[in-house]
Coordinates of N, CA and C in Angstrom, one line a residue:
X1 N 61.0 6.6 100.3 CA 61.7 7.9 100.2 C 62.7 8.0 101.3
X2 N 63.9 8.4 101.0 CA 65.0 8.5 102.0 C 64.8 9.7 102.9
X3 N 65.5 9.6 104.1 CA 65.3 10.6 105.1 C 65.8 12.0 104.6
X4 N 66.9 12.0 103.9 CA 67.5 13.3 103.4 C 66.5 13.9 102.4
X5 N 65.9 13.1 101.5 CA 64.9 13.6 100.6 C 63.7 14.2 101.3
X6 N 63.2 13.5 102.3 CA 62.1 14.0 103.1 C 62.4 15.3 103.8
X7 N 63.6 15.3 104.4 CA 64.1 16.6 105.1 C 64.2 17.7 104.1
X8 N 64.7 17.5 102.9 CA 64.7 18.5 101.9 C 63.4 19.0 101.5
X9 N 62.4 18.1 101.3 CA 61.1 18.5 101.0 C 60.4 19.4 102.1
X10 N 60.6 18.9 103.3 CA 60.1 19.6 104.5 C 60.7 21.0 104.6
X11 N 62.0 21.1 104.4 CA 62.7 22.4 104.5 C 62.2 23.3 103.4
X12 N 62.1 22.8 102.1 CA 61.6 23.7 101.1 C 60.2 24.2 101.3
X13 N 59.3 23.3 101.9 CA 57.9 23.7 102.2 C 58.0 24.8 103.3
X14 N 58.8 24.6 104.3 CA 58.9 25.5 105.4 C 59.5 26.9 104.9
X15 N 60.4 26.9 104.0 CA 60.9 28.1 103.5 C 59.9 28.9 102.6
X16 N 59.0 28.1 102.0 CA 58.0 28.8 101.1 C 56.8 29.4 101.9
X17 N 56.8 29.1 103.2 CA 55.7 29.6 104.0 C 55.8 31.1 104.2
X18 N 54.7 31.8 104.2 CA 54.7 33.3 104.5 C 54.7 33.5 106.0
X19 N 55.3 34.6 106.5 CA 55.4 34.8 107.9 C 54.1 34.8 108.6
X20 N 53.0 35.3 107.9 CA 51.7 35.3 108.6 C 51.1 34.0 108.8
X21 N 51.6 33.0 108.1 CA 51.1 31.6 108.3 C 51.8 30.9 109.4
X22 N 52.8 31.4 110.0 CA 53.5 30.8 111.1 C 52.6 30.6 112.3
X23 N 51.7 31.6 112.6 CA 50.8 31.5 113.7 C 50.0 30.2 113.7
X24 N 49.7 29.8 112.5 CA 48.9 28.6 112.3 C 49.5 27.3 112.9
X25 N 50.9 27.3 112.9 CA 51.6 26.2 113.3 C 52.1 26.3 114.8
X26 N 51.8 27.4 115.4 CA 52.1 27.7 116.8 C 53.6 27.6 117.1
X27 N 54.4 28.2 116.2 CA 55.9 28.2 116.4 C 56.6 27.0 115.9
X28 N 55.9 26.0 115.5 CA 56.6 24.8 115.0 C 56.3 24.7 113.5
X29 N 57.3 24.9 112.6 CA 57.1 24.8 111.2 C 56.5 23.5 110.8
X30 N 55.4 23.5 110.1 CA 54.7 22.3 109.6 C 54.3 21.3 110.7
X31 N 54.2 21.8 111.9 CA 53.8 21.0 113.1 C 54.9 20.0 113.5
X32 N 56.1 20.2 113.2 CA 57.2 19.3 113.6 C 57.6 19.5 115.0
X33 N 58.2 18.5 115.6 CA 58.7 18.6 117.0 C 59.9 19.6 116.9
X34 N 60.2 20.1 118.1 CA 61.4 21.0 118.2 C 62.7 20.3 117.8
X35 N 62.9 19.1 118.2 CA 64.1 18.4 117.8 C 64.2 18.2 116.3
X36 N 63.1 17.9 115.7 CA 63.1 17.6 114.3 C 63.4 19.0 113.5
X37 N 62.8 20.1 114.0 CA 63.1 21.4 113.4 C 64.5 21.8 113.6
X38 N 65.1 21.4 114.7 CA 66.6 21.7 114.9 C 67.4 21.0 113.9
X39 N 67.1 19.7 113.7 CA 67.8 18.9 112.7 C 67.8 19.6 111.3
X40 N 66.6 20.0 110.9 CA 66.5 20.7 109.6 C 67.4 22.0 109.6
X41 N 67.3 22.7 110.7 CA 68.0 24.0 110.8 C 69.5 23.7 110.8
X42 N 70.0 22.7 111.5 CA 71.4 22.4 111.5 C 71.9 21.9 110.2
X43 N 71.1 21.3 109.4 CA 71.5 20.8 108.1 C 71.6 22.0 107.1
X44 N 70.9 23.0 107.3 CA 70.9 24.1 106.3 C 71.8 25.3 106.7
X45 N 72.2 25.5 107.9 CA 73.0 26.6 108.3 C 74.5 26.3 108.3
X46 N 75.2 27.0 107.5 CA 76.7 26.8 107.5 C 77.3 28.2 107.2
X47 N 77.5 29.0 108.3 CA 77.9 30.4 108.2 C 79.4 30.5 107.9
X48 N 79.9 31.8 107.7 CA 81.2 32.0 107.3 C 82.3 31.6 108.3
X49 N 81.9 31.6 109.6 CA 82.8 31.2 110.6 C 83.1 29.7 110.5
X50 N 82.0 28.9 110.3 CA 82.2 27.5 110.1 C 83.0 27.2 108.9
X51 N 82.8 27.9 107.8 CA 83.5 27.7 106.6 C 85.0 28.0 106.8
X52 N 85.3 29.1 107.5 CA 86.7 29.4 107.8 C 87.4 28.4 108.6
X53 N 86.7 27.8 109.7 CA 87.2 26.7 110.5 C 87.5 25.5 109.6
X54 N 86.5 25.2 108.8 CA 86.7 24.0 107.9 C 87.8 24.1 107.0
X55 N 88.0 25.2 106.3 CA 89.1 25.4 105.4 C 90.4 25.4 106.1
X56 N 90.5 26.0 107.3 CA 91.7 26.0 108.1 C 92.1 24.6 108.5
X57 N 91.1 23.8 108.9 CA 91.3 22.4 109.3 C 91.8 21.6 108.1
X58 N 91.2 21.7 106.9 CA 91.6 21.0 105.8 C 93.0 21.4 105.3
X59 N 93.3 22.7 105.4 CA 94.7 23.2 105.1 C 95.8 22.6 106.0
X60 N 95.5 22.6 107.3 CA 96.5 22.0 108.2 C 96.6 20.5 108.0
X61 N 95.5 19.8 107.7 CA 95.6 18.4 107.4 C 96.4 18.1 106.2
X62 N 96.2 18.8 105.1 CA 97.0 18.6 103.9 C 98.5 18.9 104.1
X63 N 98.8 20.0 104.9 CA 100.1 20.3 105.3 C 100.8 19.1 106.0
X64 N 100.1 18.6 107.0 CA 100.7 17.4 107.7 C 100.9 16.2 106.8
X65 N 100.0 16.0 105.9 CA 100.1 14.9 104.9 C 101.3 15.1 104.0
X66 N 101.5 16.3 103.5 CA 102.7 16.6 102.6 C 104.0 16.4 103.4
X67 N 104.0 16.9 104.6 CA 105.2 16.8 105.5 C 105.5 15.4 105.8
X68 N 104.5 14.6 106.1 CA 104.7 13.1 106.4 C 105.2 12.4 105.1
X69 N 104.7 12.8 104.0 CA 105.1 12.2 102.7 C 106.6 12.4 102.5
X70 N 107.0 13.7 102.6 CA 108.4 14.0 102.4 C 109.3 13.4 103.4
X71 N 108.9 13.2 104.6 CA 109.7 12.6 105.7 C 109.8 11.1 105.4
X72 N 108.8 10.5 105.0 CA 108.8 9.0 104.8 C 109.4 8.6 103.4
X73 N 108.8 9.2 102.3 CA 109.1 8.8 101.0 C 110.3 9.5 100.4
X74 N 110.7 10.6 100.7 CA 111.8 11.4 100.1 C 113.0 11.4 101.0
X75 N 113.2 10.3 101.7 CA 114.4 10.2 102.6 C 115.6 10.1 101.8
X76 N 116.6 11.0 101.9 CA 117.8 10.9 101.0 C 118.8 9.8 101.3
X77 N 118.7 9.2 102.5 CA 119.7 8.2 102.8 C 119.4 6.9 102.1
X78 N 118.2 6.7 101.5 CA 117.9 5.4 100.8 C 118.0 5.6 99.3
X79 N 118.2 6.8 98.8 CA 118.3 7.1 97.4 C 119.7 7.0 96.9
X80 N 119.8 6.6 95.6 CA 121.1 6.6 95.0 C 122.0 5.5 95.5
X81 N 123.3 5.8 95.5 CA 124.3 4.7 95.9 C 124.4 4.5 97.3

């Protein structure tokens, strides 16, 4: 079983736990280490601020690519006579 599949199964089990059962694990979901719990949390959280930054970054990257294309490929001095 791959690591991502295992993390998904652990995350789904952790999400299905009721709050009263958390005491049983002493603050660690499913008895995982703190670092492993953070990895699962980082894989699942993607808030609106992160999404805004990502779309802004992709937009700027595409703008630079289009500008470079027009600068290199659509140069008028090599077209025509």
